[in-house]
Short mmCIF file of C-alpha atoms in Angstrom, two decimals:
data_model
loop_
_atom_site.label_atom_id
_atom_site.label_comp_id
_atom_site.label_asym_id
_atom_site.label_seq_id
_atom_site.Cartn_x
_atom_site.Cartn_y
_atom_site.Cartn_z
CA MET V 995 -12.81 -15.87 13.31
CA ALA V 996 -13.05 -12.78 13.76
CA LYS V 997 -10.92 -10.53 11.16
CA LYS V 998 -9.18 -7.16 11.59
CA VAL V 999 -11.16 -4.79 8.31
CA LEU V 1000 -9.67 -1.89 7.35
CA ILE V 1001 -12.87 0.63 6.00
CA VAL V 1002 -11.51 3.37 3.42
CA GLU V 1003 -14.78 5.21 2.62
CA ASP V 1004 -15.19 9.44 2.82
CA SER V 1005 -19.03 9.13 4.12
CA PRO V 1006 -19.39 9.14 7.44
CA THR V 1007 -22.78 7.57 7.25
CA VAL V 1008 -21.52 4.96 5.60
CA ARG V 1009 -18.43 4.26 7.18
CA LYS V 1010 -20.30 3.84 10.19
CA SER V 1011 -22.69 1.53 8.89
CA LEU V 1012 -20.13 -0.75 8.06
CA GLU V 1013 -18.05 -0.36 11.14
CA THR V 1014 -22.23 -1.86 12.72
CA VAL V 1015 -22.29 -4.56 10.01
CA ILE V 1016 -18.55 -5.69 10.71
CA HIS V 1017 -18.43 -5.07 14.45
CA THR V 1018 -21.79 -7.21 14.92
CA ALA V 1019 -20.33 -10.01 13.18
CA GLY V 1020 -17.35 -10.10 15.13
CA HIS V 1021 -15.16 -8.85 13.49
CA LYS V 1022 -12.84 -5.18 14.40
CA PRO V 1023 -13.38 -2.26 12.61
CA VAL V 1024 -10.61 -0.12 11.72
CA SER V 1025 -11.58 3.30 9.95
CA ALA V 1026 -10.21 6.08 7.17
CA SER V 1027 -11.97 8.53 5.30
CA ASN V 1028 -9.81 8.79 2.45
CA GLY V 1029 -6.60 6.53 0.96
CA LYS V 1030 -4.10 8.99 2.40
CA GLU V 1031 -5.61 7.21 5.84
CA ALA V 1032 -5.37 4.44 4.83
CA LEU V 1033 -2.02 4.42 3.23
CA GLU V 1034 -1.22 5.53 6.72
CA ILE V 1035 -1.97 3.14 9.02
CA LEU V 1036 -1.08 0.27 6.34
CA GLU V 1037 2.25 1.56 6.53
CA GLN V 1038 2.78 1.04 10.24
CA GLU V 1039 4.76 -1.91 10.71
CA ASN V 1040 2.00 -3.86 12.96
CA HIS V 1041 -1.41 -2.78 11.14
CA GLY V 1042 -2.96 -6.89 11.97
CA ILE V 1043 -5.52 -5.92 9.18
CA GLN V 1044 -6.64 -8.82 7.13
CA ILE V 1045 -8.80 -7.24 4.49
CA ILE V 1046 -9.93 -3.73 2.59
CA ILE V 1047 -12.73 -2.69 1.73
CA SER V 1048 -12.28 0.75 -0.03
CA ASP V 1049 -14.93 3.33 -1.94
CA ILE V 1050 -13.91 4.59 -5.54
CA ASN V 1051 -15.00 7.78 -4.94
CA MET V 1052 -12.50 9.73 -2.54
CA PRO V 1053 -11.08 13.08 -1.98
CA HIS V 1054 -7.20 13.66 -1.54
CA MET V 1055 -6.87 9.83 -2.38
CA ASP V 1056 -9.14 7.08 -4.17
CA GLY V 1057 -10.27 3.63 -4.37
CA ILE V 1058 -8.00 3.66 -7.29
CA ALA V 1059 -4.92 5.51 -6.23
CA LEU V 1060 -4.88 3.17 -3.42
CA ILE V 1061 -4.96 0.03 -4.88
CA LYS V 1062 -2.31 1.08 -7.34
CA ASN V 1063 -0.13 2.72 -4.11
CA LEU V 1064 -0.36 -1.00 -1.91
CA ALA V 1065 0.59 -2.55 -5.60
CA GLU V 1066 3.67 -0.42 -5.90
CA LYS V 1067 4.87 -0.58 -2.06
CA ASP V 1068 3.88 -4.38 -2.23
CA ILE V 1069 1.40 -4.51 0.49
CA LYS V 1070 -0.84 -7.51 0.05
CA ILE V 1071 -3.91 -7.32 1.35
CA PRO V 1072 -7.25 -8.38 -0.55
CA THR V 1073 -8.92 -5.17 -1.07
CA ILE V 1074 -12.85 -5.29 -1.63
CA MET V 1075 -14.28 -1.86 -4.01
CA LEU V 1076 -17.40 0.04 -3.37
CA THR V 1077 -18.66 2.35 -5.83
CA THR V 1078 -22.39 3.19 -6.77
CA GLU V 1079 -21.24 2.69 -10.87
CA SER V 1080 -20.30 -0.42 -12.56
CA SER V 1081 -17.75 0.65 -14.79
CA ALA V 1082 -15.88 -1.50 -16.87
CA ASP V 1083 -13.61 0.34 -16.83
CA LEU V 1084 -13.09 1.07 -13.34
CA ILE V 1085 -13.73 -2.61 -12.87
CA ARG V 1086 -11.31 -3.68 -15.21
CA LYS V 1087 -8.55 -0.80 -13.40
CA ALA V 1088 -9.07 -1.88 -10.05
CA ARG V 1089 -8.59 -5.84 -11.08
CA GLU V 1090 -5.79 -4.96 -12.51
CA TYR V 1091 -4.35 -3.19 -9.46
CA GLY V 1092 -5.22 -6.45 -7.02
CA ALA V 1093 -8.94 -5.47 -5.87
CA LYS V 1094 -10.59 -8.82 -5.36
CA GLY V 1095 -14.18 -8.02 -5.00
CA TRP V 1096 -16.69 -5.16 -6.15
CA LEU V 1097 -19.81 -4.41 -4.57
CA VAL V 1098 -22.05 -1.88 -5.75
CA LYS V 1099 -24.22 0.76 -3.51
CA PRO V 1100 -26.69 -0.28 -2.33
CA PHE V 1101 -25.71 -3.87 -0.94
CA LEU V 1102 -26.45 -5.74 1.93
CA GLY V 1103 -24.75 -6.53 5.19
CA GLU V 1104 -24.36 -10.16 4.34
CA GLN V 1105 -23.10 -9.45 1.13
CA ILE V 1106 -19.95 -7.58 2.99
CA LEU V 1107 -19.83 -10.07 5.25
CA ALA V 1108 -19.75 -12.99 2.82
CA THR V 1109 -17.11 -11.33 1.55
CA ILE V 1110 -14.43 -10.87 4.41
CA ASP V 1111 -15.08 -14.16 5.01
CA LYS V 1112 -14.25 -15.69 1.44
CA LEU V 1113 -11.55 -13.29 0.99
CA ALA V 1114 -9.46 -11.97 3.96
CA LEU V 1115 -6.32 -13.01 4.64
CA PRO V 1116 -5.95 -16.08 7.85
#
């Protein structure tokens, strides 16, 4: 079943690649280039987002600040964090604020799709 996926990634190349993988698999990608843009999308009443894929390191509002804001606003959407680092402290902090998955770049499209299928809201 198709899922509406919010991609939060500041790199246009990575964002486009994720959009392509997600769209090709039959899902509907929606994109934001930072956490602030993502919050604007998620604060719309009928956004329909079923899962969030977010980079950690971004300008204006990083991925950790985004999921912290989501927790504070009681927005409960499963979030997969993407990063080039596998720091135990970052993973702990992300999980503390509600991240449900973690992928280290570079990753395979199949890994993203499997995680979407496993964690997305119905």
